[in-house]
Amino acid sequence: MAGSSEFRFVAAACRWPDDTQRQAAIATAASAVRDWDRVLAIGQRHRVMPMLASAIAGCTQAPETQRTQCRTDARERAFRSMREVADALRIARAFDAAGVDWITFKGPVLAQQAYGSVVAKSAHDLDLLIDSDQQEVCFQILRDAGYVRHEFDSRAGQGDADEWSRYFKDSNWLHPRTGHLVELHTRLFNNTALIPDIGLSSPREMVDLGTGSPLPTLGRAELLVYLAVHGALTNWFRIKWLADFAALTRASSEEAVDEACRMGVAMGVGPVMDSSFHLARQLLDCPLPAPIPDALPPRSRAARLAAVALDAMTGDNEVAEPQRNHVDALASEMTGWRLSADPTYRMQEVRRWIANPTGRVTNAVPPWLSFANPAIVVGRFALRRLGLWRSGGA
């Protein structure tokens, strides 16, 4: 397996369900760990502290200091997850009262689906998908609930917000007192040609978080496809996302998983599904579904996606989250080119790359330099491919 012995321990901790095979993998990995501080650093960077806490609790090799720190961190995250569930229910009631058509995905709902508990995984934000026509109504509901929009600094005006909505899939809302973050989506991806058939009109599953008030989310097959594409688009740079994908796969029926594989092929992201399931098997011992090939052809898109993901999770990236400036971010986005061979998708990628909406909206690119952005990105991307440029990207 790729990665340091400490990363391999974290990967073993991320296996699910918590059965004898997981416990055996944890015990084997623990015997090779040399630096338990690094184990905690990896767990924090990849946001898997709840799973790491349950794994490290029974490891006699781990010093008590690290075990205590891990338990404390996991307990705080569990309390935060429960508070976020309460917040999610309040927002859900407000959306329903206003007649908003919405679903939630990832976050506490995914934790319940994949692990059977909302506190089994770290919740960073609440993802909500709405129709763009109801955006202003939802904005006001979030403001009334105490949230403020925080993509922009104090100098940003309404024009910046409108420009952001044009180019980006979501807006971010932060509650100043609680620190809770809501991502309000009008589509699942910035590129509208990427799995466009999955969204508000897709089949839904109702998930009860133990409150008696079920929340709507994507149907199981659609959710698996979305998680695979989302992970691949980010190069799976956090093992947390892969752990969620693998756990949901194991918690789903064989029919739903096979349907997700077929759906991915029909939507032009077959290589994404292949690479995602192979990564889940390699790092988390998740069985391959029947429609997925036993091996990835060398130099195929699927093999390249898997290799890039391993590089993004391991090595220097085990403990340090990739840091990118605006040009690095655009260069990294170019790796999204291999997600789909659909001409419409690739044309949108080219248009976004040339337009540089991130720099345009956030003023990260000086106006006098914006004309040269394509040349700068191509040059830096070429240097990175040649190994002459190091950045936090994949």
Short mmCIF file of C-alpha atoms in Angstrom, two decimals:
data_model
loop_
_atom_site.label_atom_id
_atom_site.label_comp_id
_atom_site.label_asym_id
_atom_site.label_seq_id
_atom_site.Cartn_x
_atom_site.Cartn_y
_atom_site.Cartn_z
CA MET A 1 0.00 0.00 0.00
CA ALA A 2 1.15 3.54 -0.74
CA GLY A 3 2.09 5.97 2.01
CA SER A 4 4.02 5.91 5.25
CA SER A 5 3.37 3.39 8.00
CA GLU A 6 1.48 6.13 9.84
CA PHE A 7 -0.73 6.79 6.82
CA ARG A 8 -1.40 3.07 6.51
CA PHE A 9 -2.60 3.02 10.12
CA VAL A 10 -4.98 5.89 9.41
CA ALA A 11 -6.24 4.06 6.32
CA ALA A 12 -6.88 0.95 8.42
CA ALA A 13 -8.81 3.10 10.89
CA CYS A 14 -10.96 4.40 8.03
CA ARG A 15 -12.15 0.93 7.02
CA TRP A 16 -15.79 0.18 7.68
CA PRO A 17 -17.73 -1.62 9.08
CA ASP A 18 -16.07 -2.07 12.44
CA ASP A 19 -15.69 -5.85 12.18
CA THR A 20 -12.94 -8.36 12.91
CA GLN A 21 -11.25 -7.60 9.58
CA ARG A 22 -10.99 -3.92 10.47
CA GLN A 23 -9.62 -4.74 13.91
CA ALA A 24 -7.03 -7.10 12.41
CA ALA A 25 -5.96 -4.46 9.88
CA ILE A 26 -5.61 -1.88 12.67
CA ALA A 27 -3.50 -4.24 14.79
CA THR A 28 -1.20 -5.07 11.87
CA ALA A 29 -0.77 -1.42 10.91
CA ALA A 30 -0.17 -0.35 14.53
CA SER A 31 2.83 -2.66 14.85
CA ALA A 32 4.63 -0.70 12.12
CA VAL A 33 3.89 2.84 13.38
CA ARG A 34 6.99 4.76 14.46
CA ASP A 35 5.56 8.24 15.05
CA TRP A 36 2.18 8.51 16.78
CA ASP A 37 2.24 12.31 16.63
CA ARG A 38 2.33 11.94 12.85
CA VAL A 39 -0.67 9.59 13.03
CA LEU A 40 -2.67 12.33 14.76
CA ALA A 41 -1.45 14.97 12.32
CA ILE A 42 -2.58 12.81 9.39
CA GLY A 43 -5.94 12.18 11.02
CA GLN A 44 -6.50 15.89 11.59
CA ARG A 45 -5.39 16.86 8.09
CA HIS A 46 -7.67 14.27 6.50
CA ARG A 47 -10.53 15.01 8.95
CA VAL A 48 -11.00 11.43 10.12
CA MET A 49 -10.51 11.91 13.86
CA PRO A 50 -13.70 10.09 14.97
CA MET A 51 -12.64 6.91 13.13
CA LEU A 52 -9.06 7.34 14.28
CA ALA A 53 -10.20 7.69 17.90
CA SER A 54 -12.04 4.38 17.80
CA ALA A 55 -9.01 2.69 16.24
CA ILE A 56 -6.34 4.11 18.52
CA ALA A 57 -8.31 3.46 21.72
CA GLY A 58 -7.37 -0.21 21.77
CA CYS A 59 -3.79 0.17 20.55
CA THR A 60 -1.42 -0.51 23.42
CA GLN A 61 1.45 0.66 21.21
CA ALA A 62 0.06 4.21 21.18
CA PRO A 63 1.19 6.46 24.06
CA GLU A 64 -1.57 7.53 26.44
CA THR A 65 -0.97 11.20 25.60
CA GLN A 66 -1.87 10.65 21.95
CA ARG A 67 -4.83 8.45 22.82
CA THR A 68 -6.21 11.10 25.15
CA GLN A 69 -5.69 13.84 22.58
CA CYS A 70 -7.43 11.75 19.95
CA ARG A 71 -10.42 11.06 22.21
CA THR A 72 -10.74 14.73 23.13
CA ASP A 73 -10.63 15.84 19.50
CA ALA A 74 -13.18 13.23 18.46
CA ARG A 75 -15.51 14.17 21.33
CA GLU A 76 -15.43 17.84 20.35
CA ARG A 77 -16.17 16.95 16.74
CA ALA A 78 -19.05 14.73 17.83
CA PHE A 79 -20.62 17.59 19.79
CA ARG A 80 -20.19 19.85 16.77
CA SER A 81 -21.86 17.25 14.53
CA MET A 82 -24.87 17.06 16.84
CA ARG A 83 -25.18 20.85 16.91
CA GLU A 84 -25.01 20.91 13.12
CA VAL A 85 -27.81 18.35 12.93
CA ALA A 86 -29.98 20.67 15.02
CA ASP A 87 -29.08 23.55 12.72
CA ALA A 88 -29.86 21.44 9.65
CA LEU A 89 -33.32 20.65 11.00
CA ARG A 90 -34.03 24.33 11.67
CA ILE A 91 -33.01 25.30 8.14
CA ALA A 92 -35.00 22.38 6.72
CA ARG A 93 -38.16 23.52 8.49
CA ALA A 94 -37.64 27.08 7.23
CA PHE A 95 -37.10 25.89 3.65
CA ASP A 96 -40.19 23.69 3.80
CA ALA A 97 -42.29 26.53 5.22
CA ALA A 98 -41.17 28.78 2.36
CA GLY A 99 -42.01 26.15 -0.26
CA VAL A 100 -38.37 25.61 -1.26
CA ASP A 101 -37.57 22.41 -3.16
CA TRP A 102 -34.29 21.16 -1.69
CA ILE A 103 -32.14 18.19 -0.76
CA THR A 104 -29.05 17.76 1.39
CA PHE A 105 -26.07 15.55 0.63
CA LYS A 106 -22.78 14.63 2.32
CA GLY A 107 -22.51 15.89 5.91
CA PRO A 108 -24.63 14.34 8.67
CA VAL A 109 -27.02 12.61 6.27
CA LEU A 110 -24.15 10.76 4.59
CA ALA A 111 -22.72 9.86 8.00
CA GLN A 112 -26.03 8.24 8.93
CA GLN A 113 -26.28 6.40 5.61
CA ALA A 114 -22.70 5.13 5.52
CA TYR A 115 -21.83 4.61 9.19
CA GLY A 116 -25.18 4.47 10.94
CA SER A 117 -24.38 7.48 13.14
CA VAL A 118 -24.11 11.22 12.58
CA VAL A 119 -21.06 11.42 14.87
CA ALA A 120 -19.08 8.65 13.15
CA LYS A 121 -17.42 11.10 10.76
CA SER A 122 -16.24 14.69 10.91
CA ALA A 123 -18.79 17.17 9.59
CA HIS A 124 -17.23 20.31 8.12
CA ASP A 125 -20.29 21.89 6.54
CA LEU A 126 -23.90 21.38 5.53
CA ASP A 127 -24.46 20.98 1.78
CA LEU A 128 -27.88 21.98 0.44
CA LEU A 129 -29.04 21.83 -3.18
CA ILE A 130 -31.79 24.18 -4.35
CA ASP A 131 -33.21 25.54 -7.58
CA SER A 132 -31.45 28.70 -8.73
CA ASP A 133 -34.84 30.46 -9.03
CA GLN A 134 -35.27 30.12 -5.25
CA GLN A 135 -31.81 31.39 -4.40
CA GLU A 136 -32.85 34.80 -3.03
CA VAL A 137 -35.52 33.22 -0.82
CA CYS A 138 -32.91 30.86 0.63
CA PHE A 139 -30.42 33.69 1.08
CA GLN A 140 -32.93 35.55 3.23
CA ILE A 141 -33.72 32.43 5.28
CA LEU A 142 -30.03 31.97 6.03
CA ARG A 143 -29.64 35.64 6.94
CA ASP A 144 -32.63 35.39 9.28
CA ALA A 145 -30.96 32.36 10.89
CA GLY A 146 -27.85 34.43 11.61
CA TYR A 147 -25.65 33.32 8.72
CA VAL A 148 -23.51 35.71 6.68
CA ARG A 149 -22.03 35.18 3.27
CA HIS A 150 -18.26 34.94 3.36
CA GLU A 151 -16.75 34.40 -0.09
CA PHE A 152 -15.73 38.04 -0.23
CA ASP A 153 -13.94 40.56 1.95
CA SER A 154 -15.55 43.76 3.22
CA ARG A 155 -14.86 45.53 -0.06
CA ALA A 156 -17.04 43.18 -2.12
CA GLY A 157 -20.32 44.48 -3.47
CA GLN A 158 -23.50 42.96 -4.90
CA GLY A 159 -21.93 42.85 -8.33
CA ASP A 160 -19.26 40.49 -7.03
CA ALA A 161 -21.92 38.23 -5.51
CA ASP A 162 -23.86 38.12 -8.78
CA GLU A 163 -20.68 37.31 -10.69
CA TRP A 164 -19.89 34.52 -8.23
CA SER A 165 -23.33 32.95 -8.72
CA ARG A 166 -22.83 32.98 -12.47
CA TYR A 167 -19.59 31.02 -12.39
CA PHE A 168 -19.76 28.88 -9.26
CA LYS A 169 -21.98 26.05 -8.07
CA ASP A 170 -22.48 27.27 -4.51
CA SER A 171 -22.32 30.13 -2.07
CA ASN A 172 -20.82 29.78 1.41
CA TRP A 173 -22.62 30.98 4.53
CA LEU A 174 -20.96 31.15 7.93
CA HIS A 175 -22.64 31.54 11.32
CA PRO A 176 -20.36 33.94 13.27
CA ARG A 177 -21.37 32.63 16.68
CA THR A 178 -21.41 28.86 16.12
CA GLY A 179 -18.87 28.65 13.29
CA HIS A 180 -21.25 26.42 11.32
CA LEU A 181 -20.85 26.57 7.54
CA VAL A 182 -23.61 26.09 4.97
CA GLU A 183 -22.81 25.54 1.30
CA LEU A 184 -25.88 26.48 -0.72
CA HIS A 185 -25.67 24.80 -4.13
CA THR A 186 -27.65 25.59 -7.25
CA ARG A 187 -25.88 22.75 -9.07
CA LEU A 188 -23.54 19.95 -8.05
CA PHE A 189 -20.51 21.07 -10.06
CA ASN A 190 -19.23 24.28 -11.57
CA ASN A 191 -19.17 22.58 -14.97
CA THR A 192 -22.83 22.05 -15.88
CA ALA A 193 -21.95 19.25 -18.32
CA LEU A 194 -20.54 17.01 -15.56
CA ILE A 195 -23.19 14.38 -14.65
CA PRO A 196 -25.94 16.91 -15.48
CA ASP A 197 -28.70 14.31 -15.04
CA ILE A 198 -28.08 14.11 -11.29
CA GLY A 199 -29.69 16.86 -9.26
CA LEU A 200 -32.98 18.03 -7.80
CA SER A 201 -34.99 16.01 -10.32
CA SER A 202 -33.19 12.75 -9.44
CA PRO A 203 -34.73 9.98 -7.31
CA ARG A 204 -34.50 10.74 -3.60
CA GLU A 205 -33.92 8.85 -0.38
CA MET A 206 -35.29 10.04 2.96
CA VAL A 207 -32.83 9.72 5.85
CA ASP A 208 -33.83 9.90 9.51
CA LEU A 209 -31.06 11.30 11.70
CA GLY A 210 -32.74 9.94 14.81
CA THR A 211 -34.99 12.95 15.19
CA GLY A 212 -38.15 11.61 13.57
CA SER A 213 -37.89 14.23 10.82
CA PRO A 214 -36.30 12.57 7.77
CA LEU A 215 -34.26 14.74 5.40
CA PRO A 216 -34.21 14.28 1.61
CA THR A 217 -31.01 13.33 -0.21
CA LEU A 218 -30.02 11.81 -3.54
CA GLY A 219 -31.02 8.25 -4.37
CA ARG A 220 -28.37 5.69 -3.48
CA ALA A 221 -27.01 5.02 -6.99
CA GLU A 222 -26.98 8.72 -7.85
CA LEU A 223 -25.21 9.54 -4.58
CA LEU A 224 -22.47 6.97 -5.23
CA VAL A 225 -21.83 8.44 -8.69
CA TYR A 226 -21.75 11.96 -7.25
CA LEU A 227 -19.31 11.00 -4.48
CA ALA A 228 -16.99 9.32 -6.98
CA VAL A 229 -16.96 12.33 -9.30
CA HIS A 230 -16.59 14.80 -6.43
CA GLY A 231 -13.65 12.80 -5.06
CA ALA A 232 -11.93 12.49 -8.41
CA LEU A 233 -12.40 16.20 -9.14
CA THR A 234 -10.54 17.01 -5.92
CA ASN A 235 -7.94 14.27 -6.57
CA TRP A 236 -9.25 12.60 -3.37
CA PHE A 237 -6.74 14.71 -1.45
CA ARG A 238 -8.51 13.77 1.80
CA ILE A 239 -8.92 10.09 2.59
CA LYS A 240 -12.11 11.09 4.41
CA TRP A 241 -13.95 11.34 1.09
CA LEU A 242 -12.75 7.93 -0.05
CA ALA A 243 -13.70 6.44 3.33
CA ASP A 244 -17.23 7.84 2.95
CA PHE A 245 -17.48 6.43 -0.57
CA ALA A 246 -16.26 3.00 0.54
CA ALA A 247 -18.49 2.90 3.64
CA LEU A 248 -21.56 3.90 1.63
CA THR A 249 -20.72 1.23 -0.94
CA ARG A 250 -20.61 -1.42 1.79
CA ALA A 251 -23.84 -0.10 3.31
CA SER A 252 -25.66 -0.25 -0.04
CA SER A 253 -27.33 -3.16 -1.79
CA GLU A 254 -25.47 -4.95 -4.56
CA GLU A 255 -28.18 -3.80 -6.96
CA ALA A 256 -27.69 -0.13 -6.05
CA VAL A 257 -23.89 -0.34 -6.41
CA ASP A 258 -24.13 -2.10 -9.77
CA GLU A 259 -26.65 0.50 -10.93
CA ALA A 260 -24.22 3.26 -9.92
CA CYS A 261 -21.50 1.63 -12.04
CA ARG A 262 -23.79 1.43 -15.07
CA MET A 263 -25.03 4.97 -14.47
CA GLY A 264 -21.46 6.26 -14.38
CA VAL A 265 -20.69 4.68 -17.74
CA ALA A 266 -23.90 6.08 -19.26
CA MET A 267 -23.01 9.56 -17.99
CA GLY A 268 -19.50 9.45 -19.44
CA VAL A 269 -17.62 9.01 -16.15
CA GLY A 270 -16.92 5.28 -16.33
CA PRO A 271 -13.15 5.77 -15.73
CA VAL A 272 -13.98 7.82 -12.63
CA MET A 273 -16.05 4.96 -11.22
CA ASP A 274 -13.33 2.43 -12.07
CA SER A 275 -10.58 4.46 -10.40
CA SER A 276 -12.70 5.25 -7.34
CA PHE A 277 -13.55 1.63 -6.62
CA HIS A 278 -9.94 0.56 -7.18
CA LEU A 279 -8.70 3.21 -4.74
CA ALA A 280 -11.30 2.05 -2.21
CA ARG A 281 -10.08 -1.51 -2.58
CA GLN A 282 -6.39 -0.61 -2.40
CA LEU A 283 -6.60 1.65 0.65
CA LEU A 284 -9.74 0.47 2.44
CA ASP A 285 -10.22 -3.16 1.36
CA CYS A 286 -13.61 -2.40 -0.20
CA PRO A 287 -14.63 -5.23 -2.58
CA LEU A 288 -14.85 -4.39 -6.27
CA PRO A 289 -18.39 -4.46 -7.67
CA ALA A 290 -18.99 -6.97 -10.47
CA PRO A 291 -19.12 -4.33 -13.27
CA ILE A 292 -15.67 -2.94 -12.36
CA PRO A 293 -12.63 -4.54 -14.09
CA ASP A 294 -10.19 -6.46 -11.87
CA ALA A 295 -7.27 -4.32 -13.07
CA LEU A 296 -6.92 -0.83 -14.52
CA PRO A 297 -5.25 -0.80 -17.94
CA PRO A 298 -1.86 0.94 -17.73
CA ARG A 299 -1.87 4.54 -18.98
CA SER A 300 -5.68 4.57 -19.06
CA ARG A 301 -7.64 7.53 -17.76
CA ALA A 302 -8.76 5.45 -14.79
CA ALA A 303 -5.20 4.43 -13.93
CA ARG A 304 -4.03 8.04 -14.16
CA LEU A 305 -6.86 9.25 -11.94
CA ALA A 306 -5.94 6.66 -9.32
CA ALA A 307 -2.23 7.53 -9.47
CA VAL A 308 -2.89 11.26 -9.10
CA ALA A 309 -5.15 10.59 -6.11
CA LEU A 310 -2.53 8.49 -4.32
CA ASP A 311 0.01 11.24 -4.86
CA ALA A 312 -2.41 13.83 -3.45
CA MET A 313 -3.00 11.81 -0.27
CA THR A 314 0.50 10.57 0.49
CA GLY A 315 4.08 11.84 0.69
CA ASP A 316 4.31 15.49 1.68
CA ASN A 317 0.51 15.70 1.43
CA GLU A 318 -0.08 13.26 4.29
CA VAL A 319 0.19 15.96 6.94
CA ALA A 320 0.15 19.22 4.97
CA GLU A 321 -2.93 20.33 3.09
CA PRO A 322 -2.07 21.52 -0.41
CA GLN A 323 -1.74 25.30 -0.60
CA ARG A 324 -2.42 26.95 -3.95
CA ASN A 325 -2.42 30.48 -5.21
CA HIS A 326 -4.83 31.44 -8.00
CA VAL A 327 -2.56 30.20 -10.80
CA ASP A 328 -1.87 26.88 -9.07
CA ALA A 329 -5.61 26.44 -8.55
CA LEU A 330 -6.28 26.91 -12.24
CA ALA A 331 -3.48 24.50 -13.15
CA SER A 332 -4.94 21.95 -10.77
CA GLU A 333 -8.36 22.41 -12.35
CA MET A 334 -6.81 21.32 -15.64
CA THR A 335 -6.54 17.81 -14.19
CA GLY A 336 -10.35 17.78 -14.34
CA TRP A 337 -9.93 17.45 -18.10
CA ARG A 338 -9.57 13.68 -17.76
CA LEU A 339 -12.82 13.22 -15.83
CA SER A 340 -14.97 13.16 -18.94
CA ALA A 341 -14.35 12.94 -22.68
CA ASP A 342 -17.64 14.69 -23.44
CA PRO A 343 -16.92 17.60 -25.84
CA THR A 344 -19.37 19.92 -24.08
CA TYR A 345 -17.72 19.24 -20.74
CA ARG A 346 -14.25 19.88 -22.12
CA MET A 347 -15.32 23.04 -23.91
CA GLN A 348 -16.66 24.41 -20.63
CA GLU A 349 -13.37 23.53 -18.94
CA VAL A 350 -11.47 25.48 -21.59
CA ARG A 351 -13.80 28.46 -21.29
CA ARG A 352 -13.48 28.55 -17.50
CA TRP A 353 -9.72 28.23 -17.72
CA ILE A 354 -9.44 31.14 -20.15
CA ALA A 355 -11.96 33.30 -18.28
CA ASN A 356 -10.35 32.57 -14.87
CA PRO A 357 -13.53 33.27 -12.88
CA THR A 358 -11.77 32.74 -9.55
CA GLY A 359 -9.31 35.52 -10.24
CA ARG A 360 -11.99 37.70 -11.79
CA VAL A 361 -14.43 37.44 -8.90
CA THR A 362 -11.94 37.59 -6.03
CA ASN A 363 -9.58 40.10 -7.68
CA ALA A 364 -6.73 37.62 -7.16
CA VAL A 365 -5.37 38.51 -10.60
CA PRO A 366 -4.37 42.15 -11.07
CA PRO A 367 -6.44 43.63 -13.91
CA TRP A 368 -3.31 44.62 -15.82
CA LEU A 369 -2.12 40.97 -15.75
CA SER A 370 -5.37 39.17 -16.55
CA PHE A 371 -4.66 39.08 -20.30
CA ALA A 372 -1.59 36.91 -19.67
CA ASN A 373 -3.30 34.37 -17.43
CA PRO A 374 -3.58 31.55 -20.02
CA ALA A 375 0.12 31.78 -20.85
CA ILE A 376 1.09 31.81 -17.16
CA VAL A 377 -1.00 28.75 -16.38
CA VAL A 378 0.26 26.79 -19.39
CA GLY A 379 3.86 27.58 -18.48
CA ARG A 380 3.50 26.58 -14.84
CA PHE A 381 1.54 23.45 -15.75
CA ALA A 382 4.28 22.43 -18.20
CA LEU A 383 6.99 22.93 -15.58
CA ARG A 384 5.05 20.82 -13.10
CA ARG A 385 4.69 18.04 -15.66
CA LEU A 386 8.44 18.14 -16.19
CA GLY A 387 9.05 17.95 -12.44
CA LEU A 388 10.65 21.39 -12.34
CA TRP A 389 7.90 23.03 -10.29
CA ARG A 390 6.66 21.92 -6.89
CA SER A 391 3.28 22.99 -5.53
CA GLY A 392 0.62 21.55 -3.29
CA GLY A 393 -1.51 20.40 -6.20
CA ALA A 394 -1.78 16.93 -7.68
#
